[in-house]
Short mmCIF file of C-alpha atoms and ligand atoms in Angstrom, two decimals:
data_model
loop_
_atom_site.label_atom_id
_atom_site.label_comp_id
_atom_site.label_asym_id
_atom_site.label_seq_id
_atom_site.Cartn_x
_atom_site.Cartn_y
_atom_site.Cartn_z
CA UNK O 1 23.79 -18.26 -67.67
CA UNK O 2 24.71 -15.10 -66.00
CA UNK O 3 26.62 -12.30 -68.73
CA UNK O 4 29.89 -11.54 -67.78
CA UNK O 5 29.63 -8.15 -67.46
CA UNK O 6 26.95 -8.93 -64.48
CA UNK O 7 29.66 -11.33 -62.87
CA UNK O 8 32.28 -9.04 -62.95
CA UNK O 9 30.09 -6.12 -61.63
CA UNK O 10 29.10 -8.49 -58.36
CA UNK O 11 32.81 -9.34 -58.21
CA UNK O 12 33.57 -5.63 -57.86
CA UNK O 13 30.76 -4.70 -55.24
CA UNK O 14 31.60 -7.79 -52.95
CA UNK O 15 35.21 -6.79 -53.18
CA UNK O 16 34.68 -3.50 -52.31
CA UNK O 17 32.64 -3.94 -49.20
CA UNK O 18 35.61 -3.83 -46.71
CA UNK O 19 36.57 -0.62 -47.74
CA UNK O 20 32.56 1.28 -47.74
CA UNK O 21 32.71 3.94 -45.07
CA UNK O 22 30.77 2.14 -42.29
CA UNK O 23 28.95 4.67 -40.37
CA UNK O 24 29.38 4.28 -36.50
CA UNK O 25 25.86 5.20 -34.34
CA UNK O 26 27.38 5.35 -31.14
CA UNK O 27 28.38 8.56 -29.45
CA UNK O 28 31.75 8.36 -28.56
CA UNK O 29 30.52 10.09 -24.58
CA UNK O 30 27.89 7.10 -24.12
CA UNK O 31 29.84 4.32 -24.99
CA UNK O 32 32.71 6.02 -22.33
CA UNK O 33 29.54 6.20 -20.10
CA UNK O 34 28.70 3.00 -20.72
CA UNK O 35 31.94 1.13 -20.08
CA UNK O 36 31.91 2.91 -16.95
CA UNK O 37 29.12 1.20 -15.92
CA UNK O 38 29.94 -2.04 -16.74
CA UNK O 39 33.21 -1.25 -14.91
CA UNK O 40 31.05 -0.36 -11.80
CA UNK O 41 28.79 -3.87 -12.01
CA UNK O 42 32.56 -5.29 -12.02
CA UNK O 43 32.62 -6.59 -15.97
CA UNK O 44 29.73 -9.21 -15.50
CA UNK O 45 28.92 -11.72 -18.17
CA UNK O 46 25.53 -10.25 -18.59
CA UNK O 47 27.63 -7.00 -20.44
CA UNK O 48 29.66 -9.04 -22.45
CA UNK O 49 28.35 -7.46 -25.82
CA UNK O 50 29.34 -4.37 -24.42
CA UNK O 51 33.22 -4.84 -26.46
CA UNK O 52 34.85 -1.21 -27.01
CA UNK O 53 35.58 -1.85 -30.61
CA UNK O 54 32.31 -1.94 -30.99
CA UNK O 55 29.03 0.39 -31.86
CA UNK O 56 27.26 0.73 -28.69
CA UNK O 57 24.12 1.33 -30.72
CA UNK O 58 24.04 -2.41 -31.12
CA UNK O 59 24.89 -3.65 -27.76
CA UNK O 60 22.36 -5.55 -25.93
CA UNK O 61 20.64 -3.92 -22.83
CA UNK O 62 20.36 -0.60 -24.63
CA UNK O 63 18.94 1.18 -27.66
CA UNK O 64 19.92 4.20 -29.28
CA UNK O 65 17.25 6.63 -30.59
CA UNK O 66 16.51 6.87 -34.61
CA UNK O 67 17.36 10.32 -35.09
CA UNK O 68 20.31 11.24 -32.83
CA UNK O 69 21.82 7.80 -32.33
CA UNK O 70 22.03 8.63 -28.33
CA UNK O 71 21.33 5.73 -25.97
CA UNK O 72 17.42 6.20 -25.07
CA UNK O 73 16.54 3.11 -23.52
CA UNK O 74 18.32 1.06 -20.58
CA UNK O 75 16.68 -2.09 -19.95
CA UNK O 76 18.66 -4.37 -17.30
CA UNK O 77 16.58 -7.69 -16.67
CA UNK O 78 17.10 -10.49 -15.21
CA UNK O 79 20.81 -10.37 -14.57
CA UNK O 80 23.32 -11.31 -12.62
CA UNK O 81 24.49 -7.80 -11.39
CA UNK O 82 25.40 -7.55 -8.06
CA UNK O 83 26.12 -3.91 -6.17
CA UNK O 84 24.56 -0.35 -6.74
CA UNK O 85 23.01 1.33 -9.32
CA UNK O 86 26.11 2.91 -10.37
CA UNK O 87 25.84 6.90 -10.30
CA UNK O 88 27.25 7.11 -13.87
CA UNK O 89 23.47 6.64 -14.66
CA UNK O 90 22.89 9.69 -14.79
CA UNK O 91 25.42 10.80 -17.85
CA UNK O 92 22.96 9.50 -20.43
CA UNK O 93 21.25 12.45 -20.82
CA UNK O 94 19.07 11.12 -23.53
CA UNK O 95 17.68 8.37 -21.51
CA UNK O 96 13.77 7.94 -21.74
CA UNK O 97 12.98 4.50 -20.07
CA UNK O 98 15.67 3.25 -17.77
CA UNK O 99 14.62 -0.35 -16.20
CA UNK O 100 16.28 -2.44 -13.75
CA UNK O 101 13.91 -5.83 -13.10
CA UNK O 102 14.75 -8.92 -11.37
CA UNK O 103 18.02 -8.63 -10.21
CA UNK O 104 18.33 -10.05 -6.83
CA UNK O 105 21.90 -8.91 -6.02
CA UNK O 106 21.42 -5.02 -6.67
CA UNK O 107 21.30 -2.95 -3.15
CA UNK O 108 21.81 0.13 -1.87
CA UNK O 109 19.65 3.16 -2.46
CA UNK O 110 18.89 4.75 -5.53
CA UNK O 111 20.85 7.64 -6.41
CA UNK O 112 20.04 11.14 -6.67
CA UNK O 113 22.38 11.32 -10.16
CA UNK O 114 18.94 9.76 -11.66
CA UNK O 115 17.81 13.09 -11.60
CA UNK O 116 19.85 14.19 -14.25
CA UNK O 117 17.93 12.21 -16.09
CA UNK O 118 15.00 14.97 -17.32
CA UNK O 119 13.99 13.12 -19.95
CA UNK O 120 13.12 10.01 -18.63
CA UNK O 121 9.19 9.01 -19.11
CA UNK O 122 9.65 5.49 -17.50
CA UNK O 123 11.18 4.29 -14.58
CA UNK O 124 11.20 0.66 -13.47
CA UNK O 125 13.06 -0.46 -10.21
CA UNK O 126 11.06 -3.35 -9.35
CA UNK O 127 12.43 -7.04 -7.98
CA UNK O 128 15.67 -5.74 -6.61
CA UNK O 129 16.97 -5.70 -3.12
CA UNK O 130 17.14 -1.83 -3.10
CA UNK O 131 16.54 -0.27 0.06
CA UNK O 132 15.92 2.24 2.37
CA UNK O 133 13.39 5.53 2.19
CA UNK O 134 11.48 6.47 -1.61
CA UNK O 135 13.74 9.13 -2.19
CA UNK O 136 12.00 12.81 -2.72
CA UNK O 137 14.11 14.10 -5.42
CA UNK O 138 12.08 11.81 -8.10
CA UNK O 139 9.55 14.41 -7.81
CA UNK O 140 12.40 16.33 -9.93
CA UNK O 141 12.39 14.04 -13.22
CA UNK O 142 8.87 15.92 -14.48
CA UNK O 143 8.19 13.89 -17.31
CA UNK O 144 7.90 10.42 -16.24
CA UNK O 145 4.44 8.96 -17.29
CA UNK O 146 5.34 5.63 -15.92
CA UNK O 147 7.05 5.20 -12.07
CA UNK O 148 7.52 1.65 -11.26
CA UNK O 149 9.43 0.62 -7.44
CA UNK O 150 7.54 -2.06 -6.55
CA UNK O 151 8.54 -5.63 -5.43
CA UNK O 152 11.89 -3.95 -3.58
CA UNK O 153 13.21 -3.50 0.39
CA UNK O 154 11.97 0.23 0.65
CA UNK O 155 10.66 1.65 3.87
CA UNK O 156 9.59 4.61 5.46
CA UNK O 157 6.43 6.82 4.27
CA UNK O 158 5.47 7.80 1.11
CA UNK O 159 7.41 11.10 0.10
CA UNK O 160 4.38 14.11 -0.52
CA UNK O 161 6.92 15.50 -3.13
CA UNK O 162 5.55 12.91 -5.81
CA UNK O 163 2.60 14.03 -6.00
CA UNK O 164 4.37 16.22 -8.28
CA UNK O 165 4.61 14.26 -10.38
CA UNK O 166 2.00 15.66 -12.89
CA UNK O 167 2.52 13.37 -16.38
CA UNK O 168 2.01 10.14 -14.00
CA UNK O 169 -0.53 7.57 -15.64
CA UNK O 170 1.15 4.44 -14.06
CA UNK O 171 2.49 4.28 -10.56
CA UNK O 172 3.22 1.65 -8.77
CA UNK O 173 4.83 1.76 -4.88
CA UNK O 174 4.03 -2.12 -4.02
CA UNK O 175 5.57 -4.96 -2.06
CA UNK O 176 7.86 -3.07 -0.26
CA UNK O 177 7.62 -2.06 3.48
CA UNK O 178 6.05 1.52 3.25
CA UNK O 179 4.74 2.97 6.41
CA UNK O 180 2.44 6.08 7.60
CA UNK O 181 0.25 7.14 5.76
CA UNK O 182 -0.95 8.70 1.99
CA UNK O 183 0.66 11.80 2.66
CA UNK O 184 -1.85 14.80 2.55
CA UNK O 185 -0.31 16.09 -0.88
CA UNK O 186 -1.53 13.43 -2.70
CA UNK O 187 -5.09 14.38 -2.41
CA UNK O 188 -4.05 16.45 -5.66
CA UNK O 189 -2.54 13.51 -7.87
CA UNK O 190 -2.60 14.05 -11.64
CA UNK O 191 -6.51 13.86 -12.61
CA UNK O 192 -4.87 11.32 -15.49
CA UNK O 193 -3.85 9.44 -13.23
CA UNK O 194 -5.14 5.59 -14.54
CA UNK O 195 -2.84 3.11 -12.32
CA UNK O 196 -2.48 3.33 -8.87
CA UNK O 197 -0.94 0.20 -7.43
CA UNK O 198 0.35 0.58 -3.00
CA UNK O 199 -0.51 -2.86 -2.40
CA UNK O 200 1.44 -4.93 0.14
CA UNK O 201 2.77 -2.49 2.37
CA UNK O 202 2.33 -1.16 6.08
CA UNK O 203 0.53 1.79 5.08
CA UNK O 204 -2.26 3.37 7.52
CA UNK O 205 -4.65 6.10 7.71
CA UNK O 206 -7.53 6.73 5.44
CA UNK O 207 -7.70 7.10 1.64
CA UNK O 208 -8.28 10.51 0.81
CA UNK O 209 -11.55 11.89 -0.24
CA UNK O 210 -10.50 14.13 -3.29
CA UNK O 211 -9.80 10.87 -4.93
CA UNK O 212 -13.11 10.45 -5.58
CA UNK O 213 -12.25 12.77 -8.27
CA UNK O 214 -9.90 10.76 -9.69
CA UNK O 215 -10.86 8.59 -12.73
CA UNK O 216 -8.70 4.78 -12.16
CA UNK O 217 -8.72 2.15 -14.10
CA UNK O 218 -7.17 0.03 -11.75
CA UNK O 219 -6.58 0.63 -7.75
CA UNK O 220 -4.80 -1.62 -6.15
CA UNK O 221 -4.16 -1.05 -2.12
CA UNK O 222 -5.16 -4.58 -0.56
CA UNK O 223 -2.67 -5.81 2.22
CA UNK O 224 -2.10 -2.58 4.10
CA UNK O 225 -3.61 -1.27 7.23
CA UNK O 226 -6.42 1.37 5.49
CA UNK O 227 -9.07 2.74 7.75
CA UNK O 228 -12.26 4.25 7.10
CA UNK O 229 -14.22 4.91 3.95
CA UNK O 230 -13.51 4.05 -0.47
CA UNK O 231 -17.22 4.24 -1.05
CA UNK O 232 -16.56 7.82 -2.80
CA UNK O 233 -14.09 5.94 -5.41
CA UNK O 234 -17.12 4.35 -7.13
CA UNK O 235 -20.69 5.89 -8.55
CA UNK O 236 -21.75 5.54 -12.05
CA UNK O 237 -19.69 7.44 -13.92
CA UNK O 238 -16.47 5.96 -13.47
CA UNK O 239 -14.36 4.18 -15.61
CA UNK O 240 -12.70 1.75 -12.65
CA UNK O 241 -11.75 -1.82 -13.87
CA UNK O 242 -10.05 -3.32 -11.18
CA UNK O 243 -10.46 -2.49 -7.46
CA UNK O 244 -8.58 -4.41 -4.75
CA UNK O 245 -8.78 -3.49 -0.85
CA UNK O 246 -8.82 -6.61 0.63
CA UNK O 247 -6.93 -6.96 3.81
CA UNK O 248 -7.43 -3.60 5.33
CA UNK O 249 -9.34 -2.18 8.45
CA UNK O 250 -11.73 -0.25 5.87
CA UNK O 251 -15.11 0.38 7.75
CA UNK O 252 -18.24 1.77 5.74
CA UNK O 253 -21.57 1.28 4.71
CA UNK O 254 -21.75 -0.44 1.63
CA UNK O 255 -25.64 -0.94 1.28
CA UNK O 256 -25.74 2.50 -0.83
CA UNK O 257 -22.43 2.42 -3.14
CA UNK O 258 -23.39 2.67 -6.95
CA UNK O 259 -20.91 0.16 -8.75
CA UNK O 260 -19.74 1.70 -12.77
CA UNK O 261 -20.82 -0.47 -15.71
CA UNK O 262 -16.92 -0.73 -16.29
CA UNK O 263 -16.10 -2.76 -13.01
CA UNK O 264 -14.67 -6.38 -13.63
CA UNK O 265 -12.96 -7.26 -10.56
CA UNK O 266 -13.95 -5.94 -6.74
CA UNK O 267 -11.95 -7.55 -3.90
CA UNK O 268 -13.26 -5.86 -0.01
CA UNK O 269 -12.53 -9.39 1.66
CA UNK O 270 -11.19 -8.95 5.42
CA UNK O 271 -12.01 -5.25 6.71
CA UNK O 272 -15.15 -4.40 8.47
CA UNK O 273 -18.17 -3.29 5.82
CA UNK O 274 -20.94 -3.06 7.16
CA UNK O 275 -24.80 -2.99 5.48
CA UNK O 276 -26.07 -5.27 2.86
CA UNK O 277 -25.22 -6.05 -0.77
CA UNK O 278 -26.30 -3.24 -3.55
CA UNK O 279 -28.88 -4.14 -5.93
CA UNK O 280 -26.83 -2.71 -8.71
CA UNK O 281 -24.04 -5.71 -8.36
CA UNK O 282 -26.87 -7.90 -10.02
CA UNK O 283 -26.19 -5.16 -13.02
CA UNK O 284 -22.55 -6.12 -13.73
CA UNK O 285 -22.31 -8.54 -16.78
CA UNK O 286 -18.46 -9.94 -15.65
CA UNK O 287 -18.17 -9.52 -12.43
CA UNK O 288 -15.43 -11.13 -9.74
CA UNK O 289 -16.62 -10.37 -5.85
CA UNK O 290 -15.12 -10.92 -2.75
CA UNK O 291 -16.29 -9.52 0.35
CA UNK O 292 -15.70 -12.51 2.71
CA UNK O 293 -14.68 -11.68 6.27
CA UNK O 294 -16.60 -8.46 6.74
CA UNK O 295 -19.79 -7.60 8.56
CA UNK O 296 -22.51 -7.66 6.24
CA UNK O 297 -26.07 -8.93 6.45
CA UNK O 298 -28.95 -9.44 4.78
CA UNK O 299 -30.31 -11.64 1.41
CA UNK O 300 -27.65 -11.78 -1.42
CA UNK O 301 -29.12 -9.58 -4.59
CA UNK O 302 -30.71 -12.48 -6.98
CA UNK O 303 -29.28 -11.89 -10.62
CA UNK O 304 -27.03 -11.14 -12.54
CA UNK O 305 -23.52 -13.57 -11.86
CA UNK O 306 -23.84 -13.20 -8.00
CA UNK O 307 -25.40 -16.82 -7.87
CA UNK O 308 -22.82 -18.04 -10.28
CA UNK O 309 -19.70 -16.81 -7.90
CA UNK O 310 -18.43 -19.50 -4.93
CA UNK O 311 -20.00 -19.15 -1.80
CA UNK O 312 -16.06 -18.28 -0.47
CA UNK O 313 -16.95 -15.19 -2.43
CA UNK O 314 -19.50 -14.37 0.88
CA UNK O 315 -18.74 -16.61 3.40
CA UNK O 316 -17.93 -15.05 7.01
CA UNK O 317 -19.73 -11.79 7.24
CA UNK O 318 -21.99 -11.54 10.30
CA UNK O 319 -25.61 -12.14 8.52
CA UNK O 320 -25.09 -12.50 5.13
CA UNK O 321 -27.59 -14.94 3.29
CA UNK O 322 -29.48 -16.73 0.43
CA UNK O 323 -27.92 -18.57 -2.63
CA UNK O 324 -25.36 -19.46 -2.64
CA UNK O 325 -24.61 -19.19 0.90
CA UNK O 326 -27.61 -20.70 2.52
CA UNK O 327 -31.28 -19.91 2.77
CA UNK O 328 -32.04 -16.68 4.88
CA UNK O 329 -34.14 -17.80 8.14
C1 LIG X 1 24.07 -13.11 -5.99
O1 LIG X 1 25.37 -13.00 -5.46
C2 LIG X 1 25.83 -14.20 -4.83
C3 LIG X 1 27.16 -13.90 -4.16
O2 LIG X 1 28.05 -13.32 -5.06
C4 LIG X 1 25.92 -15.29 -5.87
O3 LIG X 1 26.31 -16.49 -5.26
C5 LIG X 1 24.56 -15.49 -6.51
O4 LIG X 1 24.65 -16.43 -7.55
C6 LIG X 1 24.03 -14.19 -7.07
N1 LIG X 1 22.66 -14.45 -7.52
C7 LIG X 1 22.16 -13.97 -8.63
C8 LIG X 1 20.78 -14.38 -9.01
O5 LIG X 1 22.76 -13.18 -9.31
C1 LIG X 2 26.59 -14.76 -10.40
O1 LIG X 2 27.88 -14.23 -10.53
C2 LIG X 2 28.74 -14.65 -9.49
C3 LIG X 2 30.05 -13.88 -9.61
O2 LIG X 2 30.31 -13.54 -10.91
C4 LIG X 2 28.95 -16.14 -9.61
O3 LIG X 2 29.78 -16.58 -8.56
C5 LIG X 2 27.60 -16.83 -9.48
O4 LIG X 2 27.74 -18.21 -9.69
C6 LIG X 2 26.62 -16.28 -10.49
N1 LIG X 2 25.29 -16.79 -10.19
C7 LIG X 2 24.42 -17.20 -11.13
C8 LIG X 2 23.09 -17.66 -10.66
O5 LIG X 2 24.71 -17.19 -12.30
C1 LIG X 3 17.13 -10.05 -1.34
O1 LIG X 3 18.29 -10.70 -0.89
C2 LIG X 3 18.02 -11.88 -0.18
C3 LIG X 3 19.32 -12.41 0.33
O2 LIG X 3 20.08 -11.37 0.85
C4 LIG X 3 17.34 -12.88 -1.09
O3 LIG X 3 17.02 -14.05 -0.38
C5 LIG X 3 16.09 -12.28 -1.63
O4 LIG X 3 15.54 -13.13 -2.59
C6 LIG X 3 16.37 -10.96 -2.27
N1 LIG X 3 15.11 -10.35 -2.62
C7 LIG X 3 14.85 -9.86 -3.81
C8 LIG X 3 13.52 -9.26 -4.05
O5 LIG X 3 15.67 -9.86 -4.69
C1 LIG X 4 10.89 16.87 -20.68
O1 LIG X 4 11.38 16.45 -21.92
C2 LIG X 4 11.47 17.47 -22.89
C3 LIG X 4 11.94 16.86 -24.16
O2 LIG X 4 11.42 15.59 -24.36
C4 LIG X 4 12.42 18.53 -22.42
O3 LIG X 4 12.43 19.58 -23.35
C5 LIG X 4 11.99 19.05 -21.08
O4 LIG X 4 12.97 19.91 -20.58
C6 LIG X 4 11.81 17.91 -20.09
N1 LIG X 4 11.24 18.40 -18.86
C7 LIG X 4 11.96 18.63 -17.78
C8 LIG X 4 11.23 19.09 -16.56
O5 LIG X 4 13.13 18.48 -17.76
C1 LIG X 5 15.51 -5.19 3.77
O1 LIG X 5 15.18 -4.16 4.69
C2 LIG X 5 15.24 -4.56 6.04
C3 LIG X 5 14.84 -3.33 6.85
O2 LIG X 5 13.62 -2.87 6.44
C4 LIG X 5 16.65 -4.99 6.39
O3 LIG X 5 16.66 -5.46 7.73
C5 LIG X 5 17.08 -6.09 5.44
O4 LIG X 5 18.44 -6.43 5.70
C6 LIG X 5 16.94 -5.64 4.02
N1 LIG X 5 17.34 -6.72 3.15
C7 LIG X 5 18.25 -6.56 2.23
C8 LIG X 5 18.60 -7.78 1.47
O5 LIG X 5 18.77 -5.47 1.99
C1 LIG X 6 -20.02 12.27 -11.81
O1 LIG X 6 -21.13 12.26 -10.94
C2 LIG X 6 -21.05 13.14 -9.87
C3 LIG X 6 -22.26 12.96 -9.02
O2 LIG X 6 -22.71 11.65 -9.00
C4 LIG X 6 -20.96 14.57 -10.38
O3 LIG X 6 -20.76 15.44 -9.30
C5 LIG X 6 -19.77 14.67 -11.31
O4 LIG X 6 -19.74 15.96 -11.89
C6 LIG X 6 -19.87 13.65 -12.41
N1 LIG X 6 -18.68 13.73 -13.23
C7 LIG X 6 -18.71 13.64 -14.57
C8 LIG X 6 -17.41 13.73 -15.28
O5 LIG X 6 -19.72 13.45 -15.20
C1 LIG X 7 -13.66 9.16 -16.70
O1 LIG X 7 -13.09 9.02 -18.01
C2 LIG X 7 -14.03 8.69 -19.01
C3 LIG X 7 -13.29 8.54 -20.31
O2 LIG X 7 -12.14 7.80 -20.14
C4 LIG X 7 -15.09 9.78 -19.10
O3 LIG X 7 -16.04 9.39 -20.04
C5 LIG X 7 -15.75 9.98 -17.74
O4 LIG X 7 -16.63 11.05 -17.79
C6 LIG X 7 -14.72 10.25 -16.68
N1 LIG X 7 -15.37 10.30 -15.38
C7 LIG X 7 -15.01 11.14 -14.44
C8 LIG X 7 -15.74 11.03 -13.14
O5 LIG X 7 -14.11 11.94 -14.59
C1 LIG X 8 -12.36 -14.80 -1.13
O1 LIG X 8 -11.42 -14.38 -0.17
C2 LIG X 8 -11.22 -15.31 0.87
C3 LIG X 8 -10.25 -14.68 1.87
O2 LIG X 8 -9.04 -14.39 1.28
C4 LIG X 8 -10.67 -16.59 0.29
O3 LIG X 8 -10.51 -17.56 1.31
C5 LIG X 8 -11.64 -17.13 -0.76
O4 LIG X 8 -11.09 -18.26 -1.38
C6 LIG X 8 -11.92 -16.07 -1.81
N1 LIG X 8 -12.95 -16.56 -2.70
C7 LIG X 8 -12.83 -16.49 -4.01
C8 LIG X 8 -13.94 -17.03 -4.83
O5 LIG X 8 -11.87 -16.00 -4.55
#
């Protein structure tokens, strides 16, 4: 049996809870900010946390950082928002990774109040219907690390300003409609630089050769309309992962091209390689290959997985041969 004295001491702290001082997080010119926002995506359901009376620390869609209980993180998914990014944006100065993702109904163009934003690190626009050019000021917000705009209705070319953009170690410009080509200022991206994804666009012109300086992990640039040579992009002392150019108008040599330990995954179908299969693709312990639809010839290197992969993996190159595409004549 409890003592008294205990029951009358938990009788006095639950009856004193109302009246605790209870400490709001929420600075009063966010949660103004805020409201303004939701007032601009006309009051949708998808902000319905976001009540007045309330600490705006604990509203969903945002965060608020540890130490000064400002509103650090913006992450709009999957919502049924319809209209602009509303420029009020940019009056959370304290923002570090602002996302909008999936939100069919958002248009317009982004707006150059995001580069108020100096803080920011990470930037995802990506599944939206936002349109027209890339615009140039992004080059201004210094310390993203992360730039995400893919899946959206952009056109036009590739600002050079970005290249800039000197903390970059993700970056992807994807699925959109992108034209021209990698403008000349990007031959001097961030050496960092890890994740490079332009895939699905319109974009022409040749990669450039500086690049070969660069250390990926990942390159991603199939679907475009790529001329000339990536052979530089490989040799053995890269770190590259994941390499996808399938569905250019690339046109090299690739009898000679030293292939890193590190590579997993190397898509070349549909351009126009010419020469044979390396040796040193028998090497690679997990290896996916495509180069179907090129112009290669000769006998397929025996070893390693290359028997192992599906003869779609080869087919329709000009002379190509050997398992597991049939016997060379
Ligand atoms: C987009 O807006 C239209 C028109 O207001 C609406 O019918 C539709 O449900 C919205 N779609 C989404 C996914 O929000
Ligand atoms: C999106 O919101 C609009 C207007 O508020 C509404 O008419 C529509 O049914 C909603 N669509 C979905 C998919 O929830
Ligand atoms: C863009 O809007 C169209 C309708 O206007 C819709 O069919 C399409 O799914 C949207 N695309 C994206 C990526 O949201
Ligand atoms: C980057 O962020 C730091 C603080 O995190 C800030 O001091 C600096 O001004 C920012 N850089 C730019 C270019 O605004
Ligand atoms: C996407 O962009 C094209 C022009 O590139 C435009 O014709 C189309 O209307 C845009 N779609 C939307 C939903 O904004
Ligand atoms: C990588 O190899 C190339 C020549 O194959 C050489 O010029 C370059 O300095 C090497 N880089 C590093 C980091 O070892
Ligand atoms: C690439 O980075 C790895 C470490 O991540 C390093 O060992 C290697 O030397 C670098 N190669 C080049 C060409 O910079
Ligand atoms: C290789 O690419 C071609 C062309 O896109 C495709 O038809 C084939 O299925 C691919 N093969 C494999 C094994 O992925």
């Amino acid at each position: 049996m409890k003592t008294p004295l205990l029951y009358i001491l938990s009788l006095l702290i639950f009856l004193s809870q109302p009246f605790l001082p209870h400490a709001v997080r929420c600075h009063p010119e966010d949660k103004k900010v805020l409201l303004k926002i939701k007032e601009d995506f006309n009051n949708p359901y998808h902000l319905a946390s976001w009540n007045p009376d309330t600490d705006c620390c604990y509203w969903y869609v945002v965060e608020c950082d540890r130490k000064t209980n400002r509103i650090n993180n913006f992450h709009l998914f999957a919502a049924n928002v319809s209209g602009q990014i509303p420029d009020a944006i940019g009056e959370l100065p304290y923002l570090e990774s602002l996302t909008f993702h999936k939100i069919t109904n958002l248009t317009g163009t982004i707006p150059p109040a995001i580069t108020r934003l100096t803080n920011l690190k990470m930037l995802t626009i990506s599944w939206t219907n936002i349109s027209g050019p890339i615009p140039s000021f992004l080059s201004q917000l210094k310390n993203l690390t992360f730039l995400d705009l893919s899946f959206n209705n952009f056109s036009g070319s590739i600002p050079p300003s970005l290249a800039e953009l000197r903390n970059l170690g993700g970056f992807r410009l994807d699925r959109n409609k992108l034209t021209g080509s990698i403008p000349e200022s990007w031959g001097d991206l961030n050496p960092n630089l890890q994740y490079l994804y332009l895939s699905h666009n319109l974009l022409s012109g040749t990669v450039p050769r500086s690049w070969g300086d660069l250390n990926f992990t990942s390159i991603e640039l199939q679907r475009n309309r790529l001329e000339g040579d990536i052979s530089f992009l490989f040799g053995k002392n890269k770190t590259i992962q994941i390499a996808d150019f399938s569905r250019n108008m690339l046109q090299f040599d690739l009898s000679n091209v030293e292939f890193p330990d590190s590579l997993t995954s190397l898509d070349l179908n549909h351009n126009r390689i010419t020469g044979s299969l390396p040796e040193g693709l028998t090497k690679l312990n997990s290896l996916y290959l495509n180069v179907s639809y090129n112009r290669l010839c000769g006998r397929i290197p025996v070893g390693g997985r290359l028997q192992e992969l599906d003869y779609t993996s080869y087919f329709h190159n000009r002379c190509l041969c050997g398992a597991p595409l049939p016997d060379c004549k």
